[in-house]
Amino acid sequence: MKNIKALSVTASIMGLLAAPAVAGPDSDSLVINGELEMVTETAAPEHLDGAVGDTIYSGWRFRTDETQALQLDDFDNPAMLTVDKAIDYFNTVDGSEGKSCASCHEGPEEFAGLTASLPRVEDGKLVVLEDIINGHRAEVMGAEPWKWSGQDMQGMVALIGLQSRGMPVDVKIDGDAAPFWEQGKEMYYTRYGQLELSCANCHEQNYGNMIRADHLSQGQTNGFPVYRLKQAQLISKHNRFRGCIRDTRAETFAEGSDEFRALELYVASRGNGLSIETPAVRQ
Amino acid sequence: MKKMLVTAGLITAFALPLHAEMVAPTQVAFTDGAVEGSLTGTAGDPAAGRVIMNKGAGNCIACHMVSDLEEFPFHGDVGPSLDGVGDRWTEAELRGIVSNAKEMFPDTVMPSFYRTTDFVRPGNGFTGKAAEGELDPLLTAQQVEDVVSYLLTLKE
């Protein structure tokens, strides 16, 4: 601090944060279809070392009642239309080999738990669900790869994620995942762009605060892909990352880049313990 | 007669650069986070500054609440309320804070509005693409002066 005034400003900010006028997460609880209870708040993972305080929260806790309501019942959840299309696709033959997903897999239920454990390392490579899906399309079905954030891809990511709904996020960060996790962590704290804002500046230091009209959450990924009402479609994690970095007046990374795979692992690990809510709904 | 003309000439010669020379973003001199002289030599226009608080590259109320700007919706609370900043800070200090807040508050989340170098992956505005060539500062020198003159009107 360069002078006394700067000190008193900091004191007044701390006062602001402590005051009840500043809205943090709300106290609502999320029970889907009247029976499936979600953990939207839990002890912060140890690796965070107190960086976000003691508690992590689902993004659902920062949304308005109207938006929250759309996640309470699958009949009201607009993402389910795209998920239904993915169910149809699951049984549809595609590609040069005359196969559908169902040729090899009994049904989507087979994938319970998969989304909760991704990304993970396979043969030295960090792999996310989009990689697995496009891998099977290319190698087994002889089908064209899907675009990363296209609705057929994200519909399938959502259908598979739905099988883990209610399970805690549980990604591995040690062993061969460690170097990827470190890379993602470094990105999370890098102040990108002409506005020089890191993920942590917004989602760690300022969650609960308003930035213009937006109520900042902890930027968790346990609800992804999320259905965004504004865009009326499913939004991938990498698309969200790209948007957040673009908003700092920075050159972003590409969807499907190794950088975003690493960031995806790191961000997922900050949510270890929260329930998978896929597909969540956002304004 | 000749002597008088020379004197007049000298005065203009001295006075002109003061008015015409703009301090470039890379040449701003900070003392304890403050910037003494005007960046442009032209007095700031508080009415123009008031508009910048809400719109465009300023967008200060994205992070700050300002009671005087009540007619504009959605004031953020990432930074402190700016009510009364005209009492709390001098003109030079406010010029320093708006030009490069990191001089006054190291590590602050507040962007540097009159700085053009040392960014990580600077973009071409909000396109997500790499910046081409030299960056423009977020605010022009005159816009900084306008904003500072507006901030000075915020008295309790």
Short mmCIF file of C-alpha atoms in Angstrom, two decimals:
data_model
loop_
_atom_site.label_atom_id
_atom_site.label_comp_id
_atom_site.label_asym_id
_atom_site.label_seq_id
_atom_site.Cartn_x
_atom_site.Cartn_y
_atom_site.Cartn_z
CA MET A 1 0.00 0.00 0.00
CA LYS A 2 1.35 3.32 -1.03
CA ASN A 3 -0.36 5.51 1.53
CA ILE A 4 -2.78 5.76 4.39
CA LYS A 5 -5.78 6.48 2.18
CA ALA A 6 -5.28 3.27 0.29
CA LEU A 7 -5.44 1.45 3.60
CA SER A 8 -8.69 3.06 4.60
CA VAL A 9 -10.19 2.18 1.21
CA THR A 10 -9.35 -1.45 1.80
CA ALA A 11 -10.98 -1.22 5.20
CA SER A 12 -14.13 0.19 3.67
CA ILE A 13 -14.23 -2.59 1.08
CA MET A 14 -13.92 -5.16 3.81
CA GLY A 15 -16.75 -3.44 5.58
CA LEU A 16 -18.78 -3.68 2.41
CA LEU A 17 -18.15 -7.37 2.05
CA ALA A 18 -19.19 -8.01 5.62
CA ALA A 19 -22.39 -5.98 5.34
CA PRO A 20 -25.60 -7.96 4.75
CA ALA A 21 -26.50 -5.64 1.84
CA VAL A 22 -24.06 -7.55 -0.37
CA ALA A 23 -25.83 -10.63 -1.61
CA GLY A 24 -23.87 -13.87 -1.57
CA PRO A 25 -25.39 -17.21 -2.50
CA ASP A 26 -29.04 -17.56 -1.46
CA SER A 27 -30.19 -20.18 1.02
CA ASP A 28 -32.48 -22.19 -1.27
CA SER A 29 -32.09 -25.93 -1.59
CA LEU A 30 -32.29 -27.83 -4.83
CA VAL A 31 -34.42 -30.96 -4.99
CA ILE A 32 -35.06 -32.14 -8.54
CA ASN A 33 -38.37 -33.80 -9.48
CA GLY A 34 -39.33 -33.64 -5.82
CA GLU A 35 -36.94 -36.46 -4.89
CA LEU A 36 -33.34 -36.01 -6.03
CA GLU A 37 -31.51 -33.91 -3.45
CA MET A 38 -28.52 -31.94 -4.72
CA VAL A 39 -25.49 -30.86 -2.72
CA THR A 40 -25.24 -27.20 -3.76
CA GLU A 41 -22.92 -26.26 -0.91
CA THR A 42 -20.13 -28.23 0.70
CA ALA A 43 -16.70 -27.98 2.31
CA ALA A 44 -14.11 -26.51 -0.06
CA PRO A 45 -11.62 -29.11 -1.32
CA GLU A 46 -8.37 -29.15 0.60
CA HIS A 47 -6.25 -28.20 -2.40
CA LEU A 48 -7.90 -24.76 -2.39
CA ASP A 49 -6.22 -24.05 0.92
CA GLY A 50 -8.94 -21.63 2.02
CA ALA A 51 -8.70 -19.52 -1.16
CA VAL A 52 -12.51 -19.30 -1.52
CA GLY A 53 -13.19 -19.54 2.20
CA ASP A 54 -14.56 -22.73 3.76
CA THR A 55 -17.38 -23.40 1.36
CA ILE A 56 -17.98 -24.02 -2.32
CA TYR A 57 -21.37 -23.34 -3.91
CA SER A 58 -23.12 -24.43 -7.05
CA GLY A 59 -23.85 -21.67 -9.57
CA TRP A 60 -27.56 -22.47 -9.04
CA ARG A 61 -27.42 -20.70 -5.67
CA PHE A 62 -26.61 -17.37 -7.37
CA ARG A 63 -29.43 -17.36 -9.89
CA THR A 64 -32.83 -15.70 -9.57
CA ASP A 65 -35.81 -17.68 -8.29
CA GLU A 66 -37.30 -17.73 -11.80
CA THR A 67 -34.18 -19.25 -13.35
CA GLN A 68 -33.72 -21.63 -10.42
CA ALA A 69 -37.28 -22.91 -10.83
CA LEU A 70 -36.54 -24.22 -14.33
CA GLN A 71 -34.16 -26.75 -12.84
CA LEU A 72 -36.57 -28.11 -10.24
CA ASP A 73 -38.57 -30.32 -12.58
CA ASP A 74 -37.36 -32.03 -15.74
CA PHE A 75 -40.63 -31.15 -17.47
CA ASP A 76 -39.77 -27.46 -17.05
CA ASN A 77 -36.09 -27.82 -17.93
CA PRO A 78 -35.65 -26.60 -21.52
CA ALA A 79 -32.40 -28.57 -21.89
CA MET A 80 -34.37 -31.82 -21.84
CA LEU A 81 -35.55 -31.33 -25.44
CA THR A 82 -31.94 -31.51 -26.62
CA VAL A 83 -31.30 -34.45 -24.29
CA ASP A 84 -34.28 -36.27 -25.86
CA LYS A 85 -32.75 -35.79 -29.29
CA ALA A 86 -29.52 -37.31 -27.98
CA ILE A 87 -31.49 -40.35 -26.76
CA ASP A 88 -32.90 -40.76 -30.27
CA TYR A 89 -29.47 -40.36 -31.75
CA PHE A 90 -28.08 -43.00 -29.38
CA ASN A 91 -30.04 -45.60 -31.33
CA THR A 92 -29.46 -44.14 -34.79
CA VAL A 93 -26.95 -45.67 -37.20
CA ASP A 94 -24.39 -43.13 -38.41
CA GLY A 95 -21.08 -43.28 -40.32
CA SER A 96 -19.43 -45.74 -42.70
CA GLU A 97 -19.46 -48.75 -40.33
CA GLY A 98 -23.24 -49.01 -40.02
CA LYS A 99 -23.21 -48.61 -36.24
CA SER A 100 -25.04 -46.62 -33.61
CA CYS A 101 -23.97 -45.96 -30.01
CA ALA A 102 -26.41 -48.73 -29.08
CA SER A 103 -24.44 -51.24 -31.17
CA CYS A 104 -21.77 -51.18 -28.47
CA HIS A 105 -23.53 -49.75 -25.38
CA GLU A 106 -26.62 -51.08 -23.65
CA GLY A 107 -27.86 -47.60 -22.97
CA PRO A 108 -26.83 -44.23 -21.60
CA GLU A 109 -27.26 -45.58 -18.04
CA GLU A 110 -24.04 -47.48 -18.58
CA PHE A 111 -22.23 -44.16 -18.21
CA ALA A 112 -23.31 -43.40 -14.64
CA GLY A 113 -20.34 -41.83 -12.85
CA LEU A 114 -18.32 -41.06 -15.97
CA THR A 115 -18.94 -37.31 -16.05
CA ALA A 116 -18.19 -37.02 -12.33
CA SER A 117 -14.66 -38.31 -12.93
CA LEU A 118 -13.77 -36.31 -16.05
CA PRO A 119 -11.38 -34.95 -17.26
CA ARG A 120 -8.93 -37.81 -16.70
CA VAL A 121 -5.63 -38.95 -18.16
CA GLU A 122 -5.61 -41.79 -20.71
CA ASP A 123 -2.34 -42.87 -22.29
CA GLY A 124 -0.61 -39.72 -21.15
CA LYS A 125 -3.29 -37.46 -22.63
CA LEU A 126 -5.85 -35.41 -20.75
CA VAL A 127 -9.24 -36.49 -22.01
CA VAL A 128 -12.63 -34.80 -21.71
CA LEU A 129 -16.04 -36.19 -22.69
CA GLU A 130 -16.08 -34.51 -26.10
CA ASP A 131 -12.81 -36.33 -26.92
CA ILE A 132 -14.29 -39.70 -25.97
CA ILE A 133 -17.45 -39.09 -28.01
CA ASN A 134 -15.64 -37.91 -31.13
CA GLY A 135 -13.07 -40.70 -30.68
CA HIS A 136 -15.76 -43.37 -30.80
CA ARG A 137 -17.42 -41.64 -33.74
CA ALA A 138 -14.19 -41.67 -35.73
CA GLU A 139 -12.72 -45.02 -34.74
CA VAL A 140 -15.75 -47.23 -34.24
CA MET A 141 -18.51 -45.67 -36.33
CA GLY A 142 -16.54 -44.08 -39.13
CA ALA A 143 -18.57 -40.90 -38.61
CA GLU A 144 -17.57 -37.27 -39.01
CA PRO A 145 -16.47 -35.55 -35.80
CA TRP A 146 -19.04 -33.30 -34.18
CA LYS A 147 -18.24 -29.62 -33.62
CA TRP A 148 -17.21 -29.01 -30.01
CA SER A 149 -20.07 -26.73 -29.03
CA GLY A 150 -22.63 -27.96 -31.57
CA GLN A 151 -26.02 -29.05 -30.21
CA ASP A 152 -25.59 -32.72 -31.27
CA MET A 153 -22.28 -32.88 -29.37
CA GLN A 154 -23.48 -30.97 -26.32
CA GLY A 155 -26.77 -32.88 -26.32
CA MET A 156 -24.81 -36.13 -26.03
CA VAL A 157 -22.50 -34.60 -23.38
CA ALA A 158 -25.65 -33.62 -21.46
CA LEU A 159 -27.28 -37.06 -21.84
CA ILE A 160 -24.17 -38.79 -20.53
CA GLY A 161 -23.77 -36.17 -17.78
CA LEU A 162 -27.38 -36.71 -16.71
CA GLN A 163 -26.47 -40.29 -15.76
CA SER A 164 -24.19 -38.86 -13.04
CA ARG A 165 -26.73 -36.35 -11.77
CA GLY A 166 -26.62 -36.22 -7.97
CA MET A 167 -23.18 -37.82 -7.76
CA PRO A 168 -20.35 -35.70 -6.35
CA VAL A 169 -17.78 -34.21 -8.71
CA ASP A 170 -14.67 -36.27 -8.05
CA VAL A 171 -11.79 -35.58 -10.41
CA LYS A 172 -8.32 -36.87 -9.76
CA ILE A 173 -5.63 -34.21 -9.51
CA ASP A 174 -2.54 -36.20 -8.49
CA GLY A 175 -0.34 -38.73 -10.26
CA ASP A 176 -0.30 -38.33 -14.03
CA ALA A 177 -3.05 -35.68 -13.79
CA ALA A 178 -0.81 -33.38 -11.73
CA PRO A 179 1.02 -31.54 -14.56
CA PHE A 180 -2.27 -30.81 -16.35
CA TRP A 181 -3.82 -29.64 -13.11
CA GLU A 182 -0.88 -27.32 -12.46
CA GLN A 183 -1.20 -25.86 -15.96
CA GLY A 184 -4.91 -25.22 -15.40
CA LYS A 185 -4.25 -23.67 -12.04
CA GLU A 186 -1.72 -21.29 -13.49
CA MET A 187 -4.26 -20.24 -16.13
CA TYR A 188 -6.91 -19.70 -13.45
CA TYR A 189 -4.73 -17.12 -11.73
CA THR A 190 -3.39 -15.42 -14.88
CA ARG A 191 -4.71 -11.91 -15.44
CA TYR A 192 -5.51 -12.01 -19.14
CA GLY A 193 -6.26 -9.22 -21.55
CA GLN A 194 -6.26 -5.47 -21.48
CA LEU A 195 -8.60 -5.54 -18.47
CA GLU A 196 -6.14 -7.83 -16.65
CA LEU A 197 -8.71 -10.03 -14.96
CA SER A 198 -8.13 -13.63 -13.94
CA CYS A 199 -10.79 -16.23 -13.29
CA ALA A 200 -9.91 -15.82 -9.60
CA ASN A 201 -10.46 -12.03 -9.68
CA CYS A 202 -14.10 -12.61 -10.54
CA HIS A 203 -15.00 -16.07 -9.23
CA GLU A 204 -12.81 -16.34 -6.13
CA GLN A 205 -12.37 -12.76 -4.89
CA ASN A 206 -15.77 -11.43 -5.95
CA TYR A 207 -18.32 -14.23 -6.01
CA GLY A 208 -21.57 -12.99 -4.53
CA ASN A 209 -20.89 -9.46 -5.81
CA MET A 210 -22.51 -7.80 -8.79
CA ILE A 211 -20.49 -6.88 -11.87
CA ARG A 212 -22.89 -4.59 -13.70
CA ALA A 213 -26.06 -6.77 -14.10
CA ASP A 214 -24.33 -10.08 -13.40
CA HIS A 215 -24.37 -11.81 -10.03
CA LEU A 216 -20.96 -13.46 -9.84
CA SER A 217 -20.90 -17.12 -8.86
CA GLN A 218 -17.85 -19.24 -8.09
CA GLY A 219 -17.72 -20.23 -11.76
CA GLN A 220 -18.29 -23.94 -11.05
CA THR A 221 -18.80 -26.41 -13.88
CA ASN A 222 -20.95 -29.05 -12.12
CA GLY A 223 -24.05 -28.05 -14.14
CA PHE A 224 -22.48 -28.18 -17.61
CA PRO A 225 -23.43 -28.19 -20.34
CA VAL A 226 -25.90 -25.53 -19.15
CA TYR A 227 -28.95 -24.42 -21.07
CA ARG A 228 -28.68 -20.66 -21.51
CA LEU A 229 -32.04 -18.96 -21.91
CA LYS A 230 -30.44 -15.96 -23.63
CA GLN A 231 -29.01 -18.17 -26.36
CA ALA A 232 -31.77 -20.79 -26.20
CA GLN A 233 -29.26 -23.64 -26.42
CA LEU A 234 -26.77 -25.78 -24.52
CA ILE A 235 -23.45 -24.07 -23.75
CA SER A 236 -20.26 -26.11 -23.45
CA LYS A 237 -17.66 -25.50 -20.77
CA HIS A 238 -15.09 -24.40 -23.32
CA ASN A 239 -17.55 -21.95 -24.82
CA ARG A 240 -18.11 -20.44 -21.37
CA PHE A 241 -14.35 -20.21 -20.75
CA ARG A 242 -13.91 -18.53 -24.11
CA GLY A 243 -16.62 -15.99 -23.33
CA CYS A 244 -15.16 -15.16 -19.93
CA ILE A 245 -11.66 -14.66 -21.34
CA ARG A 246 -12.97 -12.63 -24.30
CA ASP A 247 -14.69 -10.33 -21.82
CA THR A 248 -11.29 -9.34 -20.42
CA ARG A 249 -10.34 -7.99 -23.86
CA ALA A 250 -7.96 -10.88 -24.35
CA GLU A 251 -7.05 -13.23 -27.15
CA THR A 252 -8.85 -16.40 -26.07
CA PHE A 253 -7.91 -20.05 -26.51
CA ALA A 254 -9.80 -22.30 -28.89
CA GLU A 255 -12.57 -24.68 -27.83
CA GLY A 256 -10.99 -28.11 -27.70
CA SER A 257 -7.48 -26.71 -27.14
CA ASP A 258 -5.09 -28.41 -24.72
CA GLU A 259 -5.13 -25.22 -22.65
CA PHE A 260 -8.89 -25.46 -22.13
CA ARG A 261 -8.65 -29.19 -21.33
CA ALA A 262 -6.20 -28.33 -18.54
CA LEU A 263 -8.39 -25.45 -17.34
CA GLU A 264 -11.41 -27.75 -17.41
CA LEU A 265 -9.65 -30.20 -15.08
CA TYR A 266 -8.58 -27.47 -12.69
CA VAL A 267 -12.00 -25.79 -12.56
CA ALA A 268 -13.72 -29.18 -12.09
CA SER A 269 -11.40 -29.91 -9.16
CA ARG A 270 -12.49 -26.68 -7.45
CA GLY A 271 -15.98 -28.22 -7.43
CA ASN A 272 -15.03 -31.63 -6.03
CA GLY A 273 -17.89 -32.57 -3.70
CA LEU A 274 -20.71 -30.61 -5.39
CA SER A 275 -23.43 -32.68 -7.06
CA ILE A 276 -23.42 -33.02 -10.82
CA GLU A 277 -26.50 -31.02 -11.92
CA THR A 278 -26.26 -31.58 -15.67
CA PRO A 279 -28.12 -30.11 -17.47
CA ALA A 280 -28.43 -26.89 -15.43
CA VAL A 281 -30.31 -23.77 -16.57
CA ARG A 282 -28.89 -20.24 -16.68
CA GLN A 283 -30.37 -16.87 -17.66
CA MET B 1 9.11 47.87 -29.44
CA LYS B 2 11.25 45.01 -30.71
CA LYS B 3 11.92 43.82 -27.19
CA MET B 4 8.25 43.59 -26.42
CA LEU B 5 7.57 41.47 -29.47
CA VAL B 6 10.33 39.10 -28.55
CA THR B 7 8.91 38.70 -25.07
CA ALA B 8 5.48 38.01 -26.44
CA GLY B 9 6.98 35.45 -28.79
CA LEU B 10 8.76 33.74 -25.96
CA ILE B 11 5.62 33.53 -23.90
CA THR B 12 3.72 31.90 -26.73
CA ALA B 13 6.61 29.57 -27.36
CA PHE B 14 6.52 28.42 -23.75
CA ALA B 15 2.78 28.36 -23.42
CA LEU B 16 2.07 26.43 -26.60
CA PRO B 17 3.70 23.09 -25.83
CA LEU B 18 1.92 23.04 -22.48
CA HIS B 19 -1.40 23.14 -24.26
CA ALA B 20 -0.61 21.10 -27.34
CA GLU B 21 1.47 18.28 -25.90
CA MET B 22 -0.35 15.26 -24.75
CA VAL B 23 1.26 12.93 -22.24
CA ALA B 24 1.52 9.51 -23.89
CA PRO B 25 0.38 6.45 -21.91
CA THR B 26 3.99 5.27 -21.58
CA GLN B 27 5.14 8.67 -20.27
CA VAL B 28 2.78 9.24 -17.37
CA ALA B 29 4.79 10.08 -14.22
CA PHE B 30 3.36 8.67 -10.99
CA THR B 31 4.29 9.90 -7.52
CA ASP B 32 2.82 7.74 -4.77
CA GLY B 33 0.12 6.64 -7.20
CA ALA B 34 -0.80 10.23 -8.16
CA VAL B 35 -0.27 12.16 -11.42
CA GLU B 36 0.30 15.89 -10.90
CA GLY B 37 -0.19 17.60 -14.26
CA SER B 38 -3.07 17.36 -16.71
CA LEU B 39 -2.58 14.72 -19.42
CA THR B 40 -3.78 17.14 -22.09
CA GLY B 41 -3.59 20.72 -20.84
CA THR B 42 -7.29 21.04 -21.58
CA ALA B 43 -9.62 21.16 -18.60
CA GLY B 44 -11.83 18.10 -18.18
CA ASP B 45 -15.53 18.25 -18.95
CA PRO B 46 -17.51 16.75 -16.06
CA ALA B 47 -20.62 16.21 -18.18
CA ALA B 48 -18.66 14.14 -20.71
CA GLY B 49 -16.99 12.28 -17.83
CA ARG B 50 -20.38 11.44 -16.35
CA VAL B 51 -21.37 9.68 -19.60
CA ILE B 52 -18.13 7.66 -19.68
CA MET B 53 -18.86 6.36 -16.17
CA ASN B 54 -21.83 4.47 -17.63
CA LYS B 55 -20.91 3.71 -21.21
CA GLY B 56 -18.20 2.34 -23.45
CA ALA B 57 -14.68 1.57 -22.31
CA GLY B 58 -15.16 3.39 -18.98
CA ASN B 59 -18.17 1.48 -17.69
CA CYS B 60 -17.03 2.33 -14.16
CA ILE B 61 -20.41 1.49 -12.64
CA ALA B 62 -19.88 -2.13 -13.69
CA CYS B 63 -17.87 -2.26 -10.47
CA HIS B 64 -18.82 0.91 -8.54
CA MET B 65 -22.03 2.30 -7.09
CA VAL B 66 -22.54 6.05 -7.66
CA SER B 67 -25.70 7.66 -6.22
CA ASP B 68 -25.48 10.57 -8.68
CA LEU B 69 -25.79 8.09 -11.59
CA GLU B 70 -29.01 6.58 -10.28
CA GLU B 71 -30.77 6.86 -13.64
CA PHE B 72 -28.44 4.22 -15.11
CA PRO B 73 -29.33 0.63 -14.18
CA PHE B 74 -27.13 -2.04 -12.57
CA HIS B 75 -24.33 -0.60 -10.47
CA GLY B 76 -21.81 -3.24 -9.42
CA ASP B 77 -20.22 -3.72 -6.00
CA VAL B 78 -16.85 -5.22 -6.93
CA GLY B 79 -15.28 -1.86 -5.96
CA PRO B 80 -16.26 0.64 -3.24
CA SER B 81 -19.01 3.23 -3.73
CA LEU B 82 -17.60 6.35 -5.37
CA ASP B 83 -19.88 8.69 -3.42
CA GLY B 84 -17.66 11.33 -1.84
CA VAL B 85 -14.46 10.44 -3.74
CA GLY B 86 -14.08 14.15 -4.51
CA ASP B 87 -13.56 14.71 -0.76
CA ARG B 88 -11.38 11.68 -0.17
CA TRP B 89 -8.85 12.18 -2.96
CA THR B 90 -7.09 15.10 -4.65
CA GLU B 91 -7.30 15.74 -8.37
CA ALA B 92 -3.78 14.36 -8.85
CA GLU B 93 -4.62 11.20 -6.92
CA LEU B 94 -7.81 10.63 -8.90
CA ARG B 95 -5.89 11.12 -12.16
CA GLY B 96 -3.43 8.49 -10.98
CA ILE B 97 -6.18 6.04 -9.94
CA VAL B 98 -8.05 6.35 -13.24
CA SER B 99 -4.87 6.21 -15.36
CA ASN B 100 -3.39 3.18 -13.63
CA ALA B 101 -5.02 2.12 -10.38
CA LYS B 102 -2.29 -0.47 -9.81
CA GLU B 103 0.08 2.38 -8.86
CA MET B 104 -2.15 3.33 -5.93
CA PHE B 105 -3.56 -0.12 -5.11
CA PRO B 106 -1.11 -2.87 -6.03
CA ASP B 107 -2.88 -6.00 -7.34
CA THR B 108 -6.27 -4.30 -7.51
CA VAL B 109 -8.85 -5.80 -9.88
CA MET B 110 -9.49 -2.30 -11.26
CA PRO B 111 -8.28 -2.07 -14.87
CA SER B 112 -5.65 0.48 -15.95
CA PHE B 113 -7.48 2.92 -18.18
CA TYR B 114 -4.47 4.81 -19.52
CA ARG B 115 -1.86 2.13 -20.10
CA THR B 116 -0.92 0.30 -23.29
CA THR B 117 1.85 -2.18 -22.44
CA ASP B 118 2.61 -5.36 -20.48
CA PHE B 119 -0.63 -7.26 -20.94
CA VAL B 120 -0.97 -11.05 -21.17
CA ARG B 121 -2.57 -12.04 -24.51
CA PRO B 122 -4.11 -8.65 -25.24
CA GLY B 123 -7.09 -8.92 -27.56
CA ASN B 124 -8.58 -6.88 -30.34
CA GLY B 125 -11.36 -5.31 -28.26
CA PHE B 126 -13.98 -7.90 -27.32
CA THR B 127 -13.49 -10.06 -30.44
CA GLY B 128 -11.42 -12.73 -28.70
CA LYS B 129 -8.81 -12.35 -31.45
CA ALA B 130 -5.24 -11.18 -30.88
CA ALA B 131 -4.65 -7.44 -30.85
CA GLU B 132 -3.06 -6.11 -34.01
CA GLY B 133 -0.33 -3.51 -33.64
CA GLU B 134 -0.16 -1.13 -30.74
CA LEU B 135 -3.01 -1.00 -28.28
CA ASP B 136 -5.06 2.11 -27.72
CA PRO B 137 -5.55 2.93 -24.05
CA LEU B 138 -9.06 2.12 -22.76
CA LEU B 139 -9.71 5.85 -22.37
CA THR B 140 -8.10 8.69 -24.30
CA ALA B 141 -6.10 11.28 -22.34
CA GLN B 142 -8.97 13.74 -22.61
CA GLN B 143 -11.49 11.13 -21.45
CA VAL B 144 -9.31 10.52 -18.37
CA GLU B 145 -9.39 14.27 -17.67
CA ASP B 146 -13.17 14.30 -18.20
CA VAL B 147 -13.70 11.41 -15.78
CA VAL B 148 -11.41 12.97 -13.17
CA SER B 149 -13.27 16.28 -13.40
CA TYR B 150 -16.54 14.41 -12.90
CA LEU B 151 -15.18 12.47 -9.90
CA LEU B 152 -14.18 15.79 -8.29
CA THR B 153 -17.88 16.77 -8.27
CA LEU B 154 -18.72 13.76 -6.07
CA LYS B 155 -18.72 15.43 -2.64
CA GLU B 156 -20.64 14.25 0.40
#
